[in-house]
XYZ file of C-alpha atoms in Angstrom:
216
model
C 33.325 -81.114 11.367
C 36.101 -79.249 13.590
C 33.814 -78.940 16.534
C 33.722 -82.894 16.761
C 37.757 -83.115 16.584
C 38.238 -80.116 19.078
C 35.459 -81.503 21.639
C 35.513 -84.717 21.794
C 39.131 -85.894 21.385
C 41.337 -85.977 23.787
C 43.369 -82.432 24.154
C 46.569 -84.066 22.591
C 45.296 -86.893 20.085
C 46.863 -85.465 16.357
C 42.969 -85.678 15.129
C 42.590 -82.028 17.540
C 46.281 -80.642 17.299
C 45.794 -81.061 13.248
C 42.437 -79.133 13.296
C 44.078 -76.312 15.391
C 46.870 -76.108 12.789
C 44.500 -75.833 10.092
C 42.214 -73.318 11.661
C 45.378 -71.227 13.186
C 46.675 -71.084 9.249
C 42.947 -70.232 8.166
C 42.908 -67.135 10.194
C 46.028 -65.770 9.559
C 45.700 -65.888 5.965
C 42.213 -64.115 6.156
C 43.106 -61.985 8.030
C 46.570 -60.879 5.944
C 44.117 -61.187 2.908
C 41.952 -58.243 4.303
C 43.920 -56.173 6.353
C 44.680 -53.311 3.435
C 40.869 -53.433 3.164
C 40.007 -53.488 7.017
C 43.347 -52.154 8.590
C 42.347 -51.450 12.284
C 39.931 -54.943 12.206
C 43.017 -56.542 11.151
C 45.182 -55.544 13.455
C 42.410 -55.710 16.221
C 42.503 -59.445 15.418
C 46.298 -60.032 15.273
C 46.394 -58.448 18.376
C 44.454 -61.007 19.960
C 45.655 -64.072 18.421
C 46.664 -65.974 21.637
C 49.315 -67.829 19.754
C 51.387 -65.030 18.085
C 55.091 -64.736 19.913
C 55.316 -60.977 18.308
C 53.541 -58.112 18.916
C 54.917 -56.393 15.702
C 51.490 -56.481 14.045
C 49.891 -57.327 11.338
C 51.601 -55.018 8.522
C 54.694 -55.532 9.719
C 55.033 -59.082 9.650
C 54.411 -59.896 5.944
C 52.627 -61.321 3.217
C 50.656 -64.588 2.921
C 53.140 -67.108 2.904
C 51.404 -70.376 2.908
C 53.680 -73.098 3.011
C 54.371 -75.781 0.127
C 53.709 -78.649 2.741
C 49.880 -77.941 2.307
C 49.151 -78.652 -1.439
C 48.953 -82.404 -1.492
C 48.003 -83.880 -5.240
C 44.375 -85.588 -4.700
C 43.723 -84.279 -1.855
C 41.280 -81.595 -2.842
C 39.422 -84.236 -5.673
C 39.264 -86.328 -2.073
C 37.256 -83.959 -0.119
C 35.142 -82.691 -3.750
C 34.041 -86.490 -4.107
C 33.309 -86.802 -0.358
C 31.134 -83.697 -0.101
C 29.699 -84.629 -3.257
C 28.553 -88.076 -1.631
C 27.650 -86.482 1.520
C 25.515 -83.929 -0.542
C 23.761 -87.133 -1.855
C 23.439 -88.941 1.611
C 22.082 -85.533 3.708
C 19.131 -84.838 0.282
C 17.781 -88.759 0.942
C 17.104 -88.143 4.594
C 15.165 -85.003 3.867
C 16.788 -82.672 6.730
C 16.583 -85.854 9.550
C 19.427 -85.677 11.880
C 22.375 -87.044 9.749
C 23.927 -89.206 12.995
C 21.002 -91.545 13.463
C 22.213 -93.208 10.421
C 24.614 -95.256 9.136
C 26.230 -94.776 5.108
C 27.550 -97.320 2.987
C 29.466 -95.788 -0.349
C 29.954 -98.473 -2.992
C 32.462 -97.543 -5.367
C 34.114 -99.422 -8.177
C 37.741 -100.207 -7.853
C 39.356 -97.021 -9.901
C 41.021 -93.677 -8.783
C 37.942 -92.230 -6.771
C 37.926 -95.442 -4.435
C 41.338 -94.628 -3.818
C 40.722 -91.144 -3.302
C 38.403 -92.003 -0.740
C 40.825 -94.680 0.767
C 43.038 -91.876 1.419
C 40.731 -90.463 3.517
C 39.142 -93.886 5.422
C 41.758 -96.651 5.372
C 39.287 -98.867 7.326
C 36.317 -100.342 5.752
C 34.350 -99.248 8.093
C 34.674 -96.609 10.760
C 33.174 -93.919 12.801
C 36.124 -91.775 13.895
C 37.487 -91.581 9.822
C 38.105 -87.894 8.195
C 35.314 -89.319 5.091
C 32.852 -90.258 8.113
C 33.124 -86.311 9.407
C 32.705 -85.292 6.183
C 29.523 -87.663 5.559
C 27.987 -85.869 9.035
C 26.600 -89.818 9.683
C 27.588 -91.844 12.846
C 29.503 -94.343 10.731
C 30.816 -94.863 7.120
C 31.391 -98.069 5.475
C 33.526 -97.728 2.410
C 32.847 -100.928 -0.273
C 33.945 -101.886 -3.810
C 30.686 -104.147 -4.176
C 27.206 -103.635 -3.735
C 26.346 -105.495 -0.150
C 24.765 -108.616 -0.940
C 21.677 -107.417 1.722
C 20.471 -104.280 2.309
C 17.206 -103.368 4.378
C 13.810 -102.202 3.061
C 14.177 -98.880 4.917
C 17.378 -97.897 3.221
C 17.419 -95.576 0.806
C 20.233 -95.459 -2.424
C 21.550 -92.725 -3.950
C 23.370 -93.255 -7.179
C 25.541 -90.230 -8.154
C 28.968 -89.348 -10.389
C 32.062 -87.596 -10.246
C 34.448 -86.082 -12.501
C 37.994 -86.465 -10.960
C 40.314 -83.594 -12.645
C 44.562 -83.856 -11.601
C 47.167 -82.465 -12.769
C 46.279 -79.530 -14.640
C 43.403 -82.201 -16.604
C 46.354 -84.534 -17.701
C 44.327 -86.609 -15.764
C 39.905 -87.197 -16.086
C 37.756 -89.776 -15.177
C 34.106 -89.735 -14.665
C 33.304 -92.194 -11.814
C 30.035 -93.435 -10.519
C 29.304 -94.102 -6.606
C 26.089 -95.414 -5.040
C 25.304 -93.791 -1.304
C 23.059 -96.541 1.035
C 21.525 -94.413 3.618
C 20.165 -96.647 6.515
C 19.308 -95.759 10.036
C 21.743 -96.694 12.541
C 21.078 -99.828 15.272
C 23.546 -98.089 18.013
C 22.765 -95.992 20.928
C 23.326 -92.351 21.327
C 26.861 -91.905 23.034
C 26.052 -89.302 25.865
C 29.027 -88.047 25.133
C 29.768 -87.181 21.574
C 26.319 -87.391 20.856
C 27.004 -90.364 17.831
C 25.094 -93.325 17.531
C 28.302 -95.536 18.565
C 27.341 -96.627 22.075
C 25.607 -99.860 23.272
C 23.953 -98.212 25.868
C 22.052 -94.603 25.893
C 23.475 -94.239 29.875
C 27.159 -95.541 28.556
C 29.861 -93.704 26.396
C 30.981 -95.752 23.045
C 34.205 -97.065 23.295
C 35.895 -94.384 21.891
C 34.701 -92.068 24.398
C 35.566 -94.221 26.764
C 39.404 -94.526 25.597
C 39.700 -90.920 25.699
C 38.379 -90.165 29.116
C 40.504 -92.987 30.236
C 43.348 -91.013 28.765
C 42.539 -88.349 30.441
C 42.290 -89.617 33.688
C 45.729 -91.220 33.538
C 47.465 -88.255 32.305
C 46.284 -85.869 35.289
């Protein structure tokens, strides 16, 4: 999931800045967390964190102190339910590579379609955080079953138990995962099946090396 944002966006898009945040607050906190277990590891690592502006090390700096701005209500019952689908989506394929296909999640209107419109605003999309989490080359997110599906697609029906606010807040939801191969080409550049030709990048690749070209 990170190596997708860090590789194949474009060096300032928020998508890779965001993912560097997250992974720069990931290591610092592990590495706080085991540094009166592992002392000279620790401070081998802080040493060589590229972005640190002090050299005081690691025991002198202080604590964890994660900030507030990080614990976002939902957001954690967002990414359970995803996973949960994708766990659904990657067991039907029997361990095929997940980006030749395509996913559909039909979900009934309710709290966990909303969870997951949180994290894909589009209905359908192959750049969305619930597509990187799904592993497929694109994600359609529906409130109805699709009227046609093909005979090579398989369904997964599955259900999850949403839990806020302490459990002042339950319901049991039920999702259906359509798992069909994708019609695309293989981008030779991000490797998805979002391209119309095998010898072309898809069109988001092609945005971002075009923004990179015009920013040198």
């Amino acid at each position: 999931l990170p190596s997708f944002r860090l590789y194949c966006e474009e060096a300032k898009d928020p998508k890779r800045r965001s993912c560097q945040t997250v992974l720069a607050e990931a290591l610092d906190i592990i590495v706080r967390s085991f540094a009166p277990i592992l002392p000279h590891l620790a401070e081998e690592v802080f040493q060589y964190i590229p972005y640190k502006k002090d050299s005081e090390g690691v025991f002198r700096t202080g604590w964890i102190n994660a900030s507030s701005a990080w614990k976002k209500p939902g957001i954690e019952e967002a990414i359970e339910g995803a996973c949960a689908m994708r766990d659904s989506f990657l067991g039907s394929i029997s361990g095929k590579n997940a980006l030749e296909y395509e996913v559909i999640i039909v979900i009934e209107p309710g709290l966990l379609f909303e969870l997951m419109e949180a994290l894909q605003a589009e209905e359908t999309s192959s750049v969305s955080q619930l597509n990187e989490i799904m592993m497929a080359s694109q994600t359609t997110l529906l409130s109805e079953f699709p009227k046609e599906t093909p005979s090579d697609a398989n369904i997964i029906k599955g259900t999850f138990m949403i839990n806020l606010e302490g459990g002042d807040i339950c319901e049991q939801s039920s999702y259906k995962v359509i798992a069909q191969p994708i019609a695309k080409a293989k981008c030779p550049r991000c490797r998805r099946y979002t391209a119309e030709s095998s010898s072309t990048p898809c069109p988001r690749c092609l945005q971002v090396l075009a923004a990179g070209k015009g920013s040198t």
